[in-house]
Amino acid sequence: MHDLGRIHQLIVPLFGHEMTFNIEVIVMTWIVIAGLLVFGFLASRKRRLVPGSLQVIGEFFIRQFYDLAEDALDKEMAKTYAPLICALFLFLVISNWLGIIPHLEEPTKDLNTPLSLGVMGFFIAHYAGIKAKGIKAYAKAYFEPVFFIMPLNVVGEFAKVVSISFRLFGNIMGGSIIILVVSYLVYSMVLPPLLNAFFGLFVGTIQAFVFTMLTLVYISVQVK
Amino acid sequence: MDATGGEFAKGMAMLGAGIAMGLGAIGPGIGEGFAAGKACEAVGRRPEEAGLLTRTMLVGQAVSESTGIYSLVVALLLIFVV
């Protein structure tokens, strides 16, 4: 129970300011990235018309997310944004599954990871909006129903970032806290693997999918 | 026994965390149950669409769960930060 609120931090003084690195989160993120790179390399190493097993998995993911992106955006724009959507989902799903391996932790358990991904989605959505509609139509969308509702629209845009990042963070953090507390209560017998399967695999997959879909929806709202 | 200053604030923060989580869990409970009930009705009407309906229901529930998650985050902040 003592490791509930424990964070390993590296504090580097720089020009009178202090930079703080959360060591575990960085290392876990690197593990996820390395796993994804290895998967991508193995899946695309021997490309054939009759695919191997890893190539089938890779093609399945790519096809599904290209279809989703083509439904939400149009066909031309899907080519630009579907790789982003696919990479985002794979990163999040591997991150959320990482907690079921002992001694490893989900990088999404720290608020910095979901928040940075949410901010990234925010900027990409607005960039896509400006690029698709032009700056004038983009700015006009803020004054849409009536003139004086503009502050509400601006606050609503920022609330989207807070909403998706806190949803992912809260789900993963709450799941890991419940696993920890229940494991402590039953002396780590019988129950924790089932809880890990539910909170790690099931909730992790669904939340990764929800995060990805919402990012896609935000892009499509800006583009339309 | 009289609680002073910091202790009193800590106790009130714990109380607030309990109230936040308890009240915040009502809304998602009702909402997710409503979504699941509607999905059951729809599956009963069209059993061949069960896969699509289940997927849509799960995503909708995950979105409507977020208010409960916000109250969880507030409760965690009250417990560990205050």
Short mmCIF file of C-alpha atoms in Angstrom, two decimals:
data_model
loop_
_atom_site.label_atom_id
_atom_site.label_comp_id
_atom_site.label_asym_id
_atom_site.label_seq_id
_atom_site.Cartn_x
_atom_site.Cartn_y
_atom_site.Cartn_z
CA MET A 1 0.00 0.00 0.00
CA HIS A 2 2.93 2.31 0.56
CA ASP A 3 3.73 2.63 -3.12
CA LEU A 4 0.34 4.17 -3.90
CA GLY A 5 1.42 7.77 -4.30
CA ARG A 6 5.10 7.17 -4.97
CA ILE A 7 6.72 8.73 -8.01
CA HIS A 8 10.41 8.55 -8.94
CA GLN A 9 11.48 11.94 -10.16
CA LEU A 10 14.67 13.29 -11.63
CA ILE A 11 14.99 17.00 -10.97
CA VAL A 12 17.50 18.82 -13.14
CA PRO A 13 18.35 22.44 -12.39
CA LEU A 14 18.59 24.45 -15.59
CA PHE A 15 19.25 28.22 -15.74
CA GLY A 16 17.66 28.77 -12.34
CA HIS A 17 14.58 26.72 -13.15
CA GLU A 18 13.97 23.11 -12.27
CA MET A 19 13.10 20.51 -14.89
CA THR A 20 11.31 17.46 -13.50
CA PHE A 21 11.40 14.08 -15.25
CA ASN A 22 9.19 11.20 -14.13
CA ILE A 23 11.69 8.40 -14.69
CA GLU A 24 9.29 5.46 -14.66
CA VAL A 25 6.88 7.04 -17.14
CA ILE A 26 9.68 7.85 -19.56
CA VAL A 27 11.14 4.34 -19.36
CA MET A 28 7.72 2.70 -19.78
CA THR A 29 6.97 4.92 -22.77
CA TRP A 30 10.26 3.86 -24.33
CA ILE A 31 9.34 0.22 -23.74
CA VAL A 32 6.02 0.76 -25.51
CA ILE A 33 7.69 2.56 -28.41
CA ALA A 34 10.33 -0.18 -28.71
CA GLY A 35 7.61 -2.85 -28.73
CA LEU A 36 5.70 -1.01 -31.44
CA LEU A 37 8.84 -0.56 -33.55
CA VAL A 38 9.68 -4.25 -33.27
CA PHE A 39 6.11 -5.18 -34.16
CA GLY A 40 6.11 -2.88 -37.17
CA PHE A 41 9.48 -4.19 -38.33
CA LEU A 42 8.48 -7.84 -37.99
CA ALA A 43 5.07 -7.28 -39.59
CA SER A 44 6.48 -5.54 -42.68
CA ARG A 45 9.76 -7.43 -43.04
CA LYS A 46 8.60 -10.14 -45.43
CA ARG A 47 5.70 -8.66 -47.36
CA ARG A 48 3.98 -11.21 -49.53
CA LEU A 49 0.69 -11.60 -51.30
CA VAL A 50 -0.12 -14.53 -49.05
CA PRO A 51 0.64 -12.88 -45.71
CA GLY A 52 2.26 -14.34 -42.62
CA SER A 53 0.54 -14.18 -39.23
CA LEU A 54 2.04 -10.85 -38.11
CA GLN A 55 1.33 -9.28 -41.48
CA VAL A 56 -2.31 -10.34 -41.14
CA ILE A 57 -2.58 -8.57 -37.77
CA GLY A 58 -0.93 -5.44 -39.16
CA GLU A 59 -3.13 -5.35 -42.25
CA PHE A 60 -6.23 -5.90 -40.12
CA PHE A 61 -5.42 -2.88 -37.93
CA ILE A 62 -4.58 -0.68 -40.89
CA ARG A 63 -7.73 -1.65 -42.80
CA GLN A 64 -10.05 -1.14 -39.81
CA PHE A 65 -8.69 2.31 -39.00
CA TYR A 66 -8.61 3.44 -42.62
CA ASP A 67 -12.29 2.46 -42.81
CA LEU A 68 -13.08 4.40 -39.63
CA ALA A 69 -11.19 7.45 -40.87
CA GLU A 70 -12.90 7.30 -44.27
CA ASP A 71 -16.28 7.19 -42.55
CA ALA A 72 -15.52 10.23 -40.40
CA LEU A 73 -13.52 12.30 -42.90
CA ASP A 74 -13.59 12.01 -46.67
CA LYS A 75 -11.39 9.69 -48.69
CA GLU A 76 -8.68 12.21 -49.52
CA MET A 77 -8.25 13.45 -45.96
CA ALA A 78 -8.32 9.91 -44.57
CA LYS A 79 -4.99 9.30 -46.30
CA THR A 80 -3.46 12.13 -44.24
CA TYR A 81 -4.98 11.39 -40.85
CA ALA A 82 -5.53 7.60 -40.77
CA PRO A 83 -1.84 6.83 -39.98
CA LEU A 84 -2.06 9.19 -37.00
CA ILE A 85 -5.25 7.53 -35.77
CA CYS A 86 -3.76 4.06 -36.20
CA ALA A 87 -0.53 4.95 -34.39
CA LEU A 88 -2.44 6.64 -31.58
CA PHE A 89 -4.60 3.58 -31.01
CA LEU A 90 -1.69 1.15 -31.08
CA PHE A 91 0.36 3.28 -28.69
CA LEU A 92 -2.52 3.67 -26.24
CA VAL A 93 -3.57 0.05 -26.33
CA ILE A 94 -0.04 -1.24 -25.72
CA SER A 95 0.39 1.38 -22.97
CA ASN A 96 -2.79 0.27 -21.22
CA TRP A 97 -1.90 -3.41 -21.53
CA LEU A 98 1.59 -2.89 -20.12
CA GLY A 99 0.24 -2.86 -16.55
CA ILE A 100 -0.60 -6.57 -16.62
CA ILE A 101 3.11 -7.44 -16.74
CA PRO A 102 4.54 -7.43 -13.20
CA HIS A 103 6.99 -4.61 -12.35
CA LEU A 104 5.87 -2.61 -15.36
CA GLU A 105 3.44 0.30 -15.18
CA GLU A 106 1.11 1.95 -17.64
CA PRO A 107 2.58 5.22 -18.94
CA THR A 108 -1.00 6.49 -19.15
CA LYS A 109 -1.22 6.24 -15.35
CA ASP A 110 0.60 9.56 -15.21
CA LEU A 111 -1.50 12.54 -16.27
CA ASN A 112 1.33 13.93 -18.41
CA THR A 113 0.98 11.24 -21.09
CA PRO A 114 -2.78 11.54 -21.78
CA LEU A 115 -2.62 15.32 -21.47
CA SER A 116 0.19 15.61 -24.00
CA LEU A 117 -1.66 13.29 -26.40
CA GLY A 118 -4.83 15.35 -25.89
CA VAL A 119 -2.99 18.62 -26.58
CA MET A 120 -1.47 17.01 -29.67
CA GLY A 121 -4.94 16.04 -30.89
CA PHE A 122 -6.20 19.57 -30.17
CA PHE A 123 -3.49 21.22 -32.25
CA ILE A 124 -3.82 18.70 -35.07
CA ALA A 125 -7.59 19.20 -35.20
CA HIS A 126 -7.27 22.98 -35.39
CA TYR A 127 -4.47 22.77 -37.95
CA ALA A 128 -6.67 20.48 -40.04
CA GLY A 129 -9.57 22.92 -39.69
CA ILE A 130 -7.51 25.92 -40.79
CA LYS A 131 -5.99 23.95 -43.67
CA ALA A 132 -9.31 22.61 -44.92
CA LYS A 133 -11.52 25.69 -44.57
CA GLY A 134 -9.11 28.61 -44.59
CA ILE A 135 -8.49 30.93 -41.67
CA LYS A 136 -11.54 33.11 -42.34
CA ALA A 137 -14.13 30.35 -42.27
CA TYR A 138 -12.30 28.79 -39.32
CA ALA A 139 -12.53 31.97 -37.28
CA LYS A 140 -16.13 32.48 -38.34
CA ALA A 141 -17.10 29.11 -36.85
CA TYR A 142 -16.50 30.55 -33.38
CA PHE A 143 -19.19 33.20 -33.86
CA GLU A 144 -21.56 30.63 -35.26
CA PRO A 145 -25.05 30.80 -33.74
CA VAL A 146 -24.85 34.36 -32.39
CA PHE A 147 -22.05 36.85 -31.95
CA PHE A 148 -21.72 36.97 -28.16
CA ILE A 149 -21.46 33.18 -27.70
CA MET A 150 -17.78 33.26 -28.74
CA PRO A 151 -16.27 32.87 -25.20
CA LEU A 152 -18.38 29.76 -24.64
CA ASN A 153 -17.09 28.21 -27.87
CA VAL A 154 -13.48 28.93 -26.92
CA VAL A 155 -13.97 27.42 -23.44
CA GLY A 156 -15.67 24.44 -25.06
CA GLU A 157 -12.63 23.81 -27.27
CA PHE A 158 -10.31 23.76 -24.24
CA ALA A 159 -12.75 21.61 -22.27
CA LYS A 160 -12.43 18.93 -24.97
CA VAL A 161 -8.72 18.52 -24.19
CA VAL A 162 -9.36 18.26 -20.45
CA SER A 163 -12.26 15.90 -21.03
CA ILE A 164 -10.49 13.26 -23.13
CA SER A 165 -7.22 13.32 -21.23
CA PHE A 166 -8.84 13.12 -17.79
CA ARG A 167 -11.10 10.31 -18.95
CA LEU A 168 -8.16 8.11 -19.97
CA PHE A 169 -6.05 9.06 -16.95
CA GLY A 170 -8.89 8.50 -14.47
CA ASN A 171 -9.81 5.12 -15.88
CA ILE A 172 -6.28 3.74 -15.84
CA MET A 173 -5.33 5.34 -12.51
CA GLY A 174 -8.57 4.23 -10.84
CA GLY A 175 -8.18 0.71 -12.19
CA SER A 176 -4.64 0.39 -10.90
CA ILE A 177 -5.63 1.77 -7.48
CA ILE A 178 -8.52 -0.70 -7.24
CA ILE A 179 -6.18 -3.57 -8.20
CA LEU A 180 -3.68 -2.44 -5.56
CA VAL A 181 -6.26 -2.06 -2.78
CA VAL A 182 -8.01 -5.38 -3.50
CA SER A 183 -4.66 -7.20 -3.77
CA TYR A 184 -3.74 -5.80 -0.37
CA LEU A 185 -7.05 -6.90 1.15
CA VAL A 186 -6.94 -10.51 -0.11
CA TYR A 187 -3.13 -10.87 0.33
CA SER A 188 -2.73 -11.13 -3.49
CA MET A 189 -4.61 -14.43 -3.71
CA VAL A 190 -6.92 -15.48 -6.58
CA LEU A 191 -8.54 -12.14 -7.38
CA PRO A 192 -5.78 -9.87 -8.82
CA PRO A 193 -5.37 -11.67 -12.19
CA LEU A 194 -9.09 -11.36 -12.85
CA LEU A 195 -9.01 -7.69 -11.91
CA ASN A 196 -5.97 -7.21 -14.13
CA ALA A 197 -7.80 -8.86 -17.00
CA PHE A 198 -10.80 -6.56 -16.53
CA PHE A 199 -9.09 -3.24 -15.84
CA GLY A 200 -5.98 -3.86 -17.93
CA LEU A 201 -7.22 -5.65 -21.02
CA PHE A 202 -10.93 -4.79 -21.25
CA VAL A 203 -11.12 -1.23 -19.93
CA GLY A 204 -7.72 -0.45 -21.44
CA THR A 205 -8.82 -1.47 -24.93
CA ILE A 206 -12.13 0.37 -24.70
CA GLN A 207 -10.56 3.56 -23.37
CA ALA A 208 -7.85 3.50 -26.03
CA PHE A 209 -10.56 3.11 -28.67
CA VAL A 210 -12.65 5.91 -27.15
CA PHE A 211 -9.65 8.26 -27.03
CA THR A 212 -8.83 7.50 -30.67
CA MET A 213 -12.41 7.88 -31.85
CA LEU A 214 -12.83 11.19 -30.01
CA THR A 215 -9.63 12.57 -31.54
CA LEU A 216 -10.95 11.55 -34.96
CA VAL A 217 -14.33 13.15 -34.21
CA TYR A 218 -12.67 16.40 -33.10
CA ILE A 219 -10.71 16.50 -36.36
CA SER A 220 -13.84 15.82 -38.40
CA VAL A 221 -15.83 18.50 -36.51
CA GLN A 222 -13.15 21.07 -37.33
CA VAL A 223 -12.89 19.99 -40.95
CA LYS A 224 -16.60 20.00 -41.75
CA MET B 1 -10.26 15.28 21.42
CA ASP B 2 -10.16 18.48 19.47
CA ALA B 3 -8.89 18.55 15.91
CA THR B 4 -6.98 21.65 14.94
CA GLY B 5 -6.01 23.34 11.71
CA GLY B 6 -4.34 20.84 9.44
CA GLU B 7 -5.98 17.76 10.95
CA PHE B 8 -9.40 19.31 10.57
CA ALA B 9 -8.70 20.20 6.93
CA LYS B 10 -7.42 16.67 6.26
CA GLY B 11 -10.52 15.11 7.78
CA MET B 12 -12.80 17.40 5.85
CA ALA B 13 -10.89 16.56 2.66
CA MET B 14 -11.44 12.83 3.29
CA LEU B 15 -15.14 13.49 3.93
CA GLY B 16 -15.32 15.53 0.75
CA ALA B 17 -13.63 12.74 -1.19
CA GLY B 18 -16.24 10.26 0.04
CA ILE B 19 -19.13 12.56 -0.78
CA ALA B 20 -17.69 13.40 -4.22
CA MET B 21 -17.24 9.75 -5.14
CA GLY B 22 -20.59 8.64 -3.72
CA LEU B 23 -22.66 11.33 -5.40
CA GLY B 24 -20.61 11.22 -8.58
CA ALA B 25 -21.21 7.49 -9.00
CA ILE B 26 -24.99 7.93 -9.23
CA GLY B 27 -25.10 9.56 -12.64
CA PRO B 28 -22.89 7.10 -14.56
CA GLY B 29 -24.71 4.21 -12.89
CA ILE B 30 -28.08 5.39 -14.11
CA GLY B 31 -26.73 6.34 -17.52
CA GLU B 32 -24.87 3.10 -18.19
CA GLY B 33 -27.81 1.02 -16.99
CA PHE B 34 -30.09 2.95 -19.32
CA ALA B 35 -27.72 2.38 -22.25
CA ALA B 36 -27.45 -1.33 -21.46
CA GLY B 37 -31.24 -1.65 -21.20
CA LYS B 38 -31.76 0.04 -24.55
CA ALA B 39 -29.08 -2.18 -26.09
CA CYS B 40 -30.87 -5.26 -24.71
CA GLU B 41 -34.11 -4.08 -26.31
CA ALA B 42 -32.36 -3.52 -29.61
CA VAL B 43 -30.68 -6.95 -29.53
CA GLY B 44 -34.06 -8.52 -28.78
CA ARG B 45 -35.50 -6.78 -31.82
CA ARG B 46 -32.59 -7.53 -34.16
CA PRO B 47 -30.41 -10.38 -32.82
CA GLU B 48 -28.27 -10.48 -36.00
CA GLU B 49 -26.84 -7.00 -35.20
CA ALA B 50 -25.67 -8.02 -31.71
CA GLY B 51 -21.97 -7.43 -32.38
CA LEU B 52 -22.38 -3.89 -33.68
CA LEU B 53 -24.85 -3.03 -30.92
CA THR B 54 -22.52 -4.31 -28.21
CA ARG B 55 -19.61 -2.33 -29.61
CA THR B 56 -21.62 0.86 -29.86
CA MET B 57 -23.04 0.36 -26.36
CA LEU B 58 -19.58 -0.13 -24.85
CA VAL B 59 -18.19 3.02 -26.46
CA GLY B 60 -21.23 5.03 -25.39
CA GLN B 61 -20.95 3.72 -21.87
CA ALA B 62 -17.25 4.55 -21.74
CA VAL B 63 -18.08 8.13 -22.73
CA SER B 64 -20.94 8.48 -20.26
CA GLU B 65 -18.72 7.02 -17.56
CA SER B 66 -16.46 10.06 -17.74
CA THR B 67 -18.43 12.15 -15.21
CA GLY B 68 -17.87 9.41 -12.65
CA ILE B 69 -14.20 9.37 -13.60
CA TYR B 70 -13.99 13.12 -13.03
CA SER B 71 -15.38 12.68 -9.53
CA LEU B 72 -12.83 9.90 -8.98
CA VAL B 73 -10.05 12.27 -10.02
CA VAL B 74 -11.41 14.94 -7.66
CA ALA B 75 -11.59 12.39 -4.84
CA LEU B 76 -7.98 11.27 -5.50
CA LEU B 77 -6.84 14.89 -5.49
CA LEU B 78 -8.62 15.48 -2.19
CA ILE B 79 -7.08 12.39 -0.61
CA PHE B 80 -3.50 12.68 -1.83
CA VAL B 81 -2.96 16.39 -2.44
CA VAL B 82 -4.87 18.26 0.29
#
